[in-house]
Short mmCIF file of C-alpha atoms in Angstrom, two decimals:
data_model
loop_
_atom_site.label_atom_id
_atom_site.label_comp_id
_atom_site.label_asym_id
_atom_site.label_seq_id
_atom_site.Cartn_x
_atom_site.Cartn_y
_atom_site.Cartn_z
CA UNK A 1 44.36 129.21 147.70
CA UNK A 2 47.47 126.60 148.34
CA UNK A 3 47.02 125.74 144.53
CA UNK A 4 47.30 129.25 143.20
CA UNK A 5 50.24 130.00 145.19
CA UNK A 6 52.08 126.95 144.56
CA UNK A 7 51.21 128.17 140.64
CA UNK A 8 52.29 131.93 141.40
CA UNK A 9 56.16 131.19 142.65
CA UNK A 10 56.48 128.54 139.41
CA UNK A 11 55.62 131.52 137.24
CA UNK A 12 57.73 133.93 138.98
CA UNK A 13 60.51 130.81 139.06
CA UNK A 14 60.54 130.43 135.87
CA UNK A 15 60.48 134.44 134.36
CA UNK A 16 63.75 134.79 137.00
CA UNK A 17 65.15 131.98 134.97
CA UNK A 18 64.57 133.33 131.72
CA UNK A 19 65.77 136.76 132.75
CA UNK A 20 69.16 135.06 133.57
CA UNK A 21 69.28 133.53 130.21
CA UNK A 22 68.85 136.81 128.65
CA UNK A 23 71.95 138.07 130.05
CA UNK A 24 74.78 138.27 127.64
CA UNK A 25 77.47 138.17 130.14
CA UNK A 26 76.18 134.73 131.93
CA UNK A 27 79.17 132.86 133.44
CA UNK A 28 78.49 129.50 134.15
CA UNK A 29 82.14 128.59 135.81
CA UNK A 30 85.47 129.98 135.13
CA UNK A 31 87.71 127.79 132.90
CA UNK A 32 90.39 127.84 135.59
CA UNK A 33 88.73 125.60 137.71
CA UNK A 34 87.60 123.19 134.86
CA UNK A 35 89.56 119.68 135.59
CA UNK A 36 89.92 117.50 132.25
CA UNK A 37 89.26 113.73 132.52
CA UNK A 38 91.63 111.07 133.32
CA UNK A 39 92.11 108.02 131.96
CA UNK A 40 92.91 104.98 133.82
CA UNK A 41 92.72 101.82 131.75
CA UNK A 42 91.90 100.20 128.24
CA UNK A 43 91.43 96.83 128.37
CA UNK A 44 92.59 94.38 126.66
CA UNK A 45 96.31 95.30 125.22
CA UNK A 46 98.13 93.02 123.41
CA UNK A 47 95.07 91.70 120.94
CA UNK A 48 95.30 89.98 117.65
CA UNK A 49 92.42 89.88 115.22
CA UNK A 50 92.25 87.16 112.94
CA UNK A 51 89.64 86.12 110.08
CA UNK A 52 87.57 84.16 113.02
CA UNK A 53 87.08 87.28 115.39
CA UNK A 54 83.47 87.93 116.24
CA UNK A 55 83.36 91.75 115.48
CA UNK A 56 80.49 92.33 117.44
CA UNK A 57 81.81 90.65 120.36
CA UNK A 58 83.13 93.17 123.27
CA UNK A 59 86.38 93.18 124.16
CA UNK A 60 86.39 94.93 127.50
CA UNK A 61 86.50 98.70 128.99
CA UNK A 62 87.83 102.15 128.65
CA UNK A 63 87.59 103.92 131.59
CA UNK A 64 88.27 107.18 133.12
CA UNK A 65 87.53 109.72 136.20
CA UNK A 66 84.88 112.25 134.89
CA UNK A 67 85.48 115.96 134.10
CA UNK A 68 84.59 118.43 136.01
CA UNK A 69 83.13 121.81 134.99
CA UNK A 70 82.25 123.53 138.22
CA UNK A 71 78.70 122.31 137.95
CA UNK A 72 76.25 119.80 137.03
CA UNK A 73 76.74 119.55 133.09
CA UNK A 74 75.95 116.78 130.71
CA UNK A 75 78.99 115.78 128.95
CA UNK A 76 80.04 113.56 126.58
CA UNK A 77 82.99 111.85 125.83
CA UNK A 78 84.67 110.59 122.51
CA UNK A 79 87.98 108.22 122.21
CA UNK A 80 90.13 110.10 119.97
CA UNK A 81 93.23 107.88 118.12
CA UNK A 82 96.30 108.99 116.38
CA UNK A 83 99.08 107.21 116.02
CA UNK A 84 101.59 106.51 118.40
CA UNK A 85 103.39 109.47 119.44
CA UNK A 86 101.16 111.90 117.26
CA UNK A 87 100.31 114.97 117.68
CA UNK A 88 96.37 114.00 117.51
CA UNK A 89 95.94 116.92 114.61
CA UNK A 90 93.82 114.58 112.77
CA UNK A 91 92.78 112.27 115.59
CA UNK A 92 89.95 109.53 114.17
CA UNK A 93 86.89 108.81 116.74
CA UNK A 94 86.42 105.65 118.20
CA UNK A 95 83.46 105.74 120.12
CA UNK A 96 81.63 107.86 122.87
CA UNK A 97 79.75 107.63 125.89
CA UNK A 98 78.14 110.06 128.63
CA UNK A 99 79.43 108.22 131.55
CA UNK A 100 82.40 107.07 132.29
CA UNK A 101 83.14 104.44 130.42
CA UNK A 102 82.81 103.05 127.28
CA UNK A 103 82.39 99.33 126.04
CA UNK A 104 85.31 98.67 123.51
CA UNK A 105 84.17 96.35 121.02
CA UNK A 106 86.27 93.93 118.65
CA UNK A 107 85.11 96.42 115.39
CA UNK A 108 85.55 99.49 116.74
CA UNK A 109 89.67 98.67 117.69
CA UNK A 110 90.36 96.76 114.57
CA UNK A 111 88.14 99.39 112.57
CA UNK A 112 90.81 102.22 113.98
CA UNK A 113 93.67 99.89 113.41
CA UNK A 114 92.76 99.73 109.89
CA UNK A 115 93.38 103.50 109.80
CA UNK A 116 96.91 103.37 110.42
CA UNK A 117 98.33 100.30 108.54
CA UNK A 118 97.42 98.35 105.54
CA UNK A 119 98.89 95.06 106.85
CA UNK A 120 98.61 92.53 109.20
CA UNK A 121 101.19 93.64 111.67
CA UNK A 122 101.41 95.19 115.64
CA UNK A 123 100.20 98.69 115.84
CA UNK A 124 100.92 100.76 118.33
CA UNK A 125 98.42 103.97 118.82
CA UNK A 126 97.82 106.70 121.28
CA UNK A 127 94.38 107.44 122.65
CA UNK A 128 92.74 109.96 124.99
CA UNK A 129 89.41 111.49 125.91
CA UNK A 130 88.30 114.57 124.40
CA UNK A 131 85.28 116.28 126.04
CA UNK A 132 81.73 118.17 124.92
CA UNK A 133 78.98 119.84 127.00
CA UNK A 134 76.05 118.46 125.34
CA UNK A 135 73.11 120.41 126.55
CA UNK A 136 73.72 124.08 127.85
CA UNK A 137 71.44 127.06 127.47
CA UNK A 138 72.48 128.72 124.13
CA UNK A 139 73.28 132.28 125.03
CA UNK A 140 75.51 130.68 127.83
CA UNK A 141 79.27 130.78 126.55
CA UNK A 142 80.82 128.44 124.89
CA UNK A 143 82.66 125.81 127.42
CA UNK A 144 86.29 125.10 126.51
CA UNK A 145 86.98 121.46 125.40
CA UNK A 146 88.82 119.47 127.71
CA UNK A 147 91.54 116.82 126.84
CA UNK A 148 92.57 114.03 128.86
CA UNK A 149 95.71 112.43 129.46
CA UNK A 150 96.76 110.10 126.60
CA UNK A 151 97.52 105.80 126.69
CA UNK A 152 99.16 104.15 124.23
CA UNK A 153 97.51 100.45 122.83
CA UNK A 154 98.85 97.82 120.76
CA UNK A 155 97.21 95.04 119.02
CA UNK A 156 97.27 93.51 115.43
CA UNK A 157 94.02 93.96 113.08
CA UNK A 158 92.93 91.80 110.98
CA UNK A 159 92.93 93.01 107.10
CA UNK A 160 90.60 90.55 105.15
CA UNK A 161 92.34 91.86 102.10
CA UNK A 162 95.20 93.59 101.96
CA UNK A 163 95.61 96.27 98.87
CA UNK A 164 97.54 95.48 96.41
CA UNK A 165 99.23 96.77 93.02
CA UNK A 166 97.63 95.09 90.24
CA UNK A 167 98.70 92.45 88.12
CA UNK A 168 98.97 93.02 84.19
CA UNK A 169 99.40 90.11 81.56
CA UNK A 170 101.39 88.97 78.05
CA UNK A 171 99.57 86.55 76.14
CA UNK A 172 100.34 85.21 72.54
CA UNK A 173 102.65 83.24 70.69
CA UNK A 174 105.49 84.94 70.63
CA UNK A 175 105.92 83.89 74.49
CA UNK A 176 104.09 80.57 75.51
CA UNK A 177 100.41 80.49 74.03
CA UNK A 178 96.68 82.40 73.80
CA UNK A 179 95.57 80.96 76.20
CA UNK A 180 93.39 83.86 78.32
CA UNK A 181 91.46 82.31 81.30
CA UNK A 182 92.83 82.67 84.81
CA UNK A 183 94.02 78.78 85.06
CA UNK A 184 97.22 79.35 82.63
CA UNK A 185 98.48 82.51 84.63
CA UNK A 186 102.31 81.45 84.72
CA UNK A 187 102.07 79.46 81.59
CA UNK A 188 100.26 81.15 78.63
CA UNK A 189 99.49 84.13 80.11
CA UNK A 190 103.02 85.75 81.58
CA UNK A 191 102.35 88.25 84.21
CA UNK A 192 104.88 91.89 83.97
CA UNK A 193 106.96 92.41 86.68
CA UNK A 194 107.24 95.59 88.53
CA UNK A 195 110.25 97.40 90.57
CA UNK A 196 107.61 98.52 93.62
CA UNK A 197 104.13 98.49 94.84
CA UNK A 198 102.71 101.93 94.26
CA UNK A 199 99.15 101.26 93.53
CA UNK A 200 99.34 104.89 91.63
CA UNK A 201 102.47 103.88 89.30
CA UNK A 202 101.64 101.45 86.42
CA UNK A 203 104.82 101.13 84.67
CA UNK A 204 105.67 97.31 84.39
CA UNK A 205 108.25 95.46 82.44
CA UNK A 206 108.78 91.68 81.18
CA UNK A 207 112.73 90.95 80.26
CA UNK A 208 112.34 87.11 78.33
CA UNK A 209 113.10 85.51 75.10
CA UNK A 210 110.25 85.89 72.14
CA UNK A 211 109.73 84.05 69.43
CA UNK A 212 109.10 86.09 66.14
CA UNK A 213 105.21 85.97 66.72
CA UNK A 214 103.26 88.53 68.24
CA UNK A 215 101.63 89.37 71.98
CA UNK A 216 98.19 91.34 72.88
CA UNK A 217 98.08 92.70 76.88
CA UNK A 218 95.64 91.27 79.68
CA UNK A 219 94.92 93.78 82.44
CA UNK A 220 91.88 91.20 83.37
CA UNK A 221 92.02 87.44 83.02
CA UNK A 222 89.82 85.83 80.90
CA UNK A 223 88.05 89.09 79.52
CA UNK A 224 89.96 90.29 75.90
CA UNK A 225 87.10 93.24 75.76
CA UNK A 226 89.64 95.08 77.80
CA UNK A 227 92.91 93.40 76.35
CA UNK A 228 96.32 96.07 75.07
CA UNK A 229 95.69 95.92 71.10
CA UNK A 230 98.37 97.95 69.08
CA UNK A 231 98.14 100.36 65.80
CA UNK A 232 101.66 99.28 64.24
CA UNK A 233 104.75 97.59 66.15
CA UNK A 234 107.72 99.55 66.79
CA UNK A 235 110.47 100.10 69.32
CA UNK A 236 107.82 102.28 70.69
CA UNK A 237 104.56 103.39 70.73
CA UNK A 238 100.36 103.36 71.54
CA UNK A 239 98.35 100.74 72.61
CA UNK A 240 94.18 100.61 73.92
CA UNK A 241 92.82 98.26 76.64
CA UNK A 242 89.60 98.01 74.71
CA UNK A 243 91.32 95.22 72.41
CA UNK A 244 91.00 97.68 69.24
CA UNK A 245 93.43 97.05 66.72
CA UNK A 246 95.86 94.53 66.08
CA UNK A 247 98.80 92.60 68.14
CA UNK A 248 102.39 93.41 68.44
CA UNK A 249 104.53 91.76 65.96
CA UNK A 250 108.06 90.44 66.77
CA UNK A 251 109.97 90.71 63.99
CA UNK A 252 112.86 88.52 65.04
CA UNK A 253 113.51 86.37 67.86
CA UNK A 254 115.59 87.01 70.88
CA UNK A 255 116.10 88.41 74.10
CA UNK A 256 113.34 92.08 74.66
CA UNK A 257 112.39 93.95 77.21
CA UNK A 258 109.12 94.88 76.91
CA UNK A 259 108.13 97.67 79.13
CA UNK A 260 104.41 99.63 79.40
CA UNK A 261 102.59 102.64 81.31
CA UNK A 262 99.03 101.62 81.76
CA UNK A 263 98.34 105.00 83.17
CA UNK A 264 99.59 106.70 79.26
CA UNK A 265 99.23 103.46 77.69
CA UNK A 266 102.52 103.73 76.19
CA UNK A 267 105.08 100.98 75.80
CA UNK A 268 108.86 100.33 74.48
CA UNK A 269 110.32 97.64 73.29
CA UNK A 270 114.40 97.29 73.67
CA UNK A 271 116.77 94.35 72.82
CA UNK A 272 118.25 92.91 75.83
CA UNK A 273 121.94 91.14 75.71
CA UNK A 274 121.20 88.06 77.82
CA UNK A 275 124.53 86.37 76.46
CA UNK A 276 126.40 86.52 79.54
CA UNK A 277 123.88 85.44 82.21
CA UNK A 278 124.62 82.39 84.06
CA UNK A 279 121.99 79.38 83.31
CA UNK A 280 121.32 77.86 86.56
CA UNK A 281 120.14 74.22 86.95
CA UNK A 282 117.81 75.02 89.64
CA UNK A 283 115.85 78.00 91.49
CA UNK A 284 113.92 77.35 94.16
CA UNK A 285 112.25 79.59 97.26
CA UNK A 286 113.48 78.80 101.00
CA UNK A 287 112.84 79.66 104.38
CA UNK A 288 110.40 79.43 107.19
CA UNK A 289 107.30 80.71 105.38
CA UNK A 290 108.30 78.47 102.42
CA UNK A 291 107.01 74.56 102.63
CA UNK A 292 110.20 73.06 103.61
CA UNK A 293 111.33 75.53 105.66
CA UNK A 294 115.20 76.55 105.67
CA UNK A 295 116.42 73.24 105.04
CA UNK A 296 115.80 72.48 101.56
CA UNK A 297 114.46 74.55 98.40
CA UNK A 298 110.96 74.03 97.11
CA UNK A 299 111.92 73.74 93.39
CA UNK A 300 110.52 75.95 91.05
CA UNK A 301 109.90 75.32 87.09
CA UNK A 302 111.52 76.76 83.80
CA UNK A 303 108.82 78.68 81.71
CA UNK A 304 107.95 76.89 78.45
CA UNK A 305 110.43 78.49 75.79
CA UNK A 306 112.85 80.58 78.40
CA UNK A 307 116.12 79.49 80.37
CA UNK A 308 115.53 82.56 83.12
CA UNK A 309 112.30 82.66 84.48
CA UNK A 310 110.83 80.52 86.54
CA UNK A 311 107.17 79.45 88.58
CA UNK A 312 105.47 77.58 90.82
CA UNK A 313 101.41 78.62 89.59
CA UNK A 314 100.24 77.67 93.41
CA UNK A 315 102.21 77.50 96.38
CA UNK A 316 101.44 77.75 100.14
CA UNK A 317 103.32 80.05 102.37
CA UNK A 318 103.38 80.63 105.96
CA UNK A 319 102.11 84.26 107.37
CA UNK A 320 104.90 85.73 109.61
CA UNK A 321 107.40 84.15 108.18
CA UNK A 322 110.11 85.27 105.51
CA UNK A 323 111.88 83.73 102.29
CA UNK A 324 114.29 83.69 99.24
CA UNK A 325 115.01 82.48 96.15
CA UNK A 326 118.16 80.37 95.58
CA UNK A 327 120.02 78.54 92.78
CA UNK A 328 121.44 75.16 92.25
CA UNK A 329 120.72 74.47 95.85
CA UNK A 330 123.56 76.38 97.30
CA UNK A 331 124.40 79.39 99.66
CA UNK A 332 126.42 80.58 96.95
CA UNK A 333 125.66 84.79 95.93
CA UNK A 334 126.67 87.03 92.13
CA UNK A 335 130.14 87.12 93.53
CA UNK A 336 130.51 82.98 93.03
CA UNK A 337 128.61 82.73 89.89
CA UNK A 338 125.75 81.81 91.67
CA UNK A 339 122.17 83.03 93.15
CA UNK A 340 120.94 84.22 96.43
CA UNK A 341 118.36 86.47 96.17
CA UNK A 342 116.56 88.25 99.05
CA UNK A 343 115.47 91.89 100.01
CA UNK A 344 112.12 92.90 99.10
CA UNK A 345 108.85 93.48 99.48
CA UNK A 346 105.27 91.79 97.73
CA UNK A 347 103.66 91.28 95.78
CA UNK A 348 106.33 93.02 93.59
CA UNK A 349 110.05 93.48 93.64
CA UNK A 350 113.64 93.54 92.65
CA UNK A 351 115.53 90.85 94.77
CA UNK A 352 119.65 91.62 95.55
CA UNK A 353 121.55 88.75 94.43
CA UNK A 354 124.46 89.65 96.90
CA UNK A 355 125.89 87.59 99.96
CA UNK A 356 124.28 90.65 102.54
CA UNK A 357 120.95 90.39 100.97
CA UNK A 358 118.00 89.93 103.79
CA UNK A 359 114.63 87.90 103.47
CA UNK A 360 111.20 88.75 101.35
CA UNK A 361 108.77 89.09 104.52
CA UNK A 362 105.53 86.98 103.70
CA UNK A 363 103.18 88.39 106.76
CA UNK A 364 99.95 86.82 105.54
CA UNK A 365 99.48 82.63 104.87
CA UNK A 366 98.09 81.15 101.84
CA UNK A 367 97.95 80.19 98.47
CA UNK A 368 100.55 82.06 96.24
CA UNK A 369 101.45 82.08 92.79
CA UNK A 370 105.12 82.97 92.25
CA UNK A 371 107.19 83.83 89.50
CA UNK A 372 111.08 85.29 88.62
CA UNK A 373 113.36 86.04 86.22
CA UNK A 374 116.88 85.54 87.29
CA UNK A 375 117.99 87.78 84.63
CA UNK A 376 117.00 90.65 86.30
CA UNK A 377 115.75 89.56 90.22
CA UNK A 378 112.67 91.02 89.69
CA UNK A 379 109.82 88.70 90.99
CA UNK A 380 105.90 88.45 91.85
CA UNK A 381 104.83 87.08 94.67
CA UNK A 382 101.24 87.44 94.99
CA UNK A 383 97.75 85.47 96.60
CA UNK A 384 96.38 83.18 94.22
CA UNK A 385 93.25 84.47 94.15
CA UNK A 386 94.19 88.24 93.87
CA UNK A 387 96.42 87.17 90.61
CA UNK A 388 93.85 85.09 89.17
CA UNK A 389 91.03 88.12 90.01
CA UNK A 390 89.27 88.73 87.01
#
């Protein structure tokens, strides 16, 4: 008899409860008592990722007082990021948890760096809790979201490989040589300079003396498959990347600039008047990222056949530091008749030649190939192994 009682108020339990549920104007709690989560610390601040951070590794906690909805609720809570300051209309998610905390790993911070910069630099961004009921019967209104109050972090992420506009090629006679394999980038193959570092723009220019000979374009080192062939040679014109046709003739020698769209594949060719430029003995880079520092210049050399531009095929700069390019070994700016280029950004630019110019910031260390034309002050200053990327 116990047993079929006991049974009885379960059944009668259970048809009160699904009675209630059946009730369209179920009120769970009124949204005026809700109180949102706060959050009270995320550990660490200050970090710096570099290329030997274990990812997986965890770097501490976020942590916070729980919501409250006026009863017993499962709830879940998701890190939101925007940055600094923002107005978290298009917050990314960093993680979640159900309790009330939540493990910060090394990925998951530099992974929402990453969203916010493309370089290797201090990021500031501004975080907070956003809350969901995650179970609730489903004729039971829907429970307004709460926000908590937001914490601004900074650290620096760690970009294995920063994006960069790509590097474009002249090859032939008519400058230094043929030769096509990544190893003579700087010699025979003589990269275009560009005036900025929209990835989207591909207009690119080479000012330079040519021999009355003829060029082909290299968009990838060491493949001519997709080389710039030409139909005819003119002051403008057509060209492919799938090497079809013939090269660009130079009909007489002298001072061009050769300019080119790889996004039309277009290109002009215009005479330049180089007969007033000053020929410098020297040009060299300097400063603290450079290899002897602001003391002295790390020389750079003349390209084979010109008198204005000049390389150094592998060089090793210092991350976080900054740099110029200087003439004869002297201070001296345009208004003195001589060269002090700065101002700028990589790997592509137009450096000012004036005594108020400021310093090329070089934020990550390595291997760089180098070149400028002191014609113009446009340079390249890219990683090795991004110019010689095939």
């Amino acid at each position: 008899m116990k047993k079929i009682n006991i049974l009885l108020f379960s059944l009668l339990t259970l048809s009160g409860l699904m009675s209630c549920s059946d009730d369209p104007d179920l009120i769970i709690a009124p949204e005026e008592s809700f109180v949102s989560p706060v959050l009270k610390a995320i550990l660490p601040e200050n970090e710096i990722f570099t290329e030997n951070t274990d990812m997986n590794s965890n770097l501490g906690y976020v942590l916070w007082d729980k919501a409250d909805y006026g009863y017993s609720a499962p709830v879940k809570y998701v890190l939101q990021a925007d940055t600094a300051g923002g107005d978290f209309s298009k917050p990314i998610e960093i993680g979640s948890s159900s309790t009330n905390q939540l493990i910060l790993t090394a990925k998951m911070l530099n992974s929402a760096g990453m969203n916010y910069t493309l370089k290797m630099k201090p990021v500031t961004l501004s975080m907070r809790l956003m809350t969901q009921i995650t179970s609730i019967d489903f004729n039971a209104p829907v429970q307004k979201v709460l926000y908590s109050n937001i914490q601004d972090v900074t650290f620096t992420p760690y970009i294995a490989e920063t994006p960069m506009k790509a590097a474009y090629y002249i090859v032939g006679a008519a400058l230094v040589g043929w030769g096509n394999d990544p190893a003579n980038i700087g010699a025979d193959l003589q990269p275009f300079f560009s005036t900025n570092n929209n990835m989207k723009e591909k207009i690119y220019s080479y000012t330079g003396y040519f021999q009355a000979n003829e060029i082909k374009l290299i968009t990838m080192p060491g493949d001519w498959n997709t080389a710039g062939a030409f139909a005819s040679s003119g002051a403008s014109g057509d060209f492919n990347t799938k090497n079809e046709g013939g090269n660009y003739i130079f009909a007489a020698a002298g001072y061009y600039t050769f300019a080119v769209d790889f996004t039309t594949n277009k290109y002009t060719c215009t005479p330049y008047d180089a007969s007033g430029a000053t020929k410098f003995n020297t040009v060299g880079i300097i400063g603290d990222a450079t290899p002897a520092g602001w003391g002295a210049s790390t020389p750079m050399e003349l390209v084979a056949g010109q008198e204005h531009l000049w390389v150094l095929k592998k060089v090793e700069l210092i991350g976080g530091k900054a740099m110029k390019f200087r003439a004869n070994d002297s201070w001296d700016d345009a208004s003195k008749g001589g060269g002090n280029w700065g101002t700028g950004e990589i790997p592509f630019g137009k450096a000012d030649n004036s005594g108020s110019s400021g310093n090329i910031s070089i934020e990550k260390g390595g291997e760089y190939f180098i070149e400028f034309n002191d014609l113009t002050g446009e340079y390249i200053i890219m990683p090795l192994k991004t110019a010689q990327k095939k």
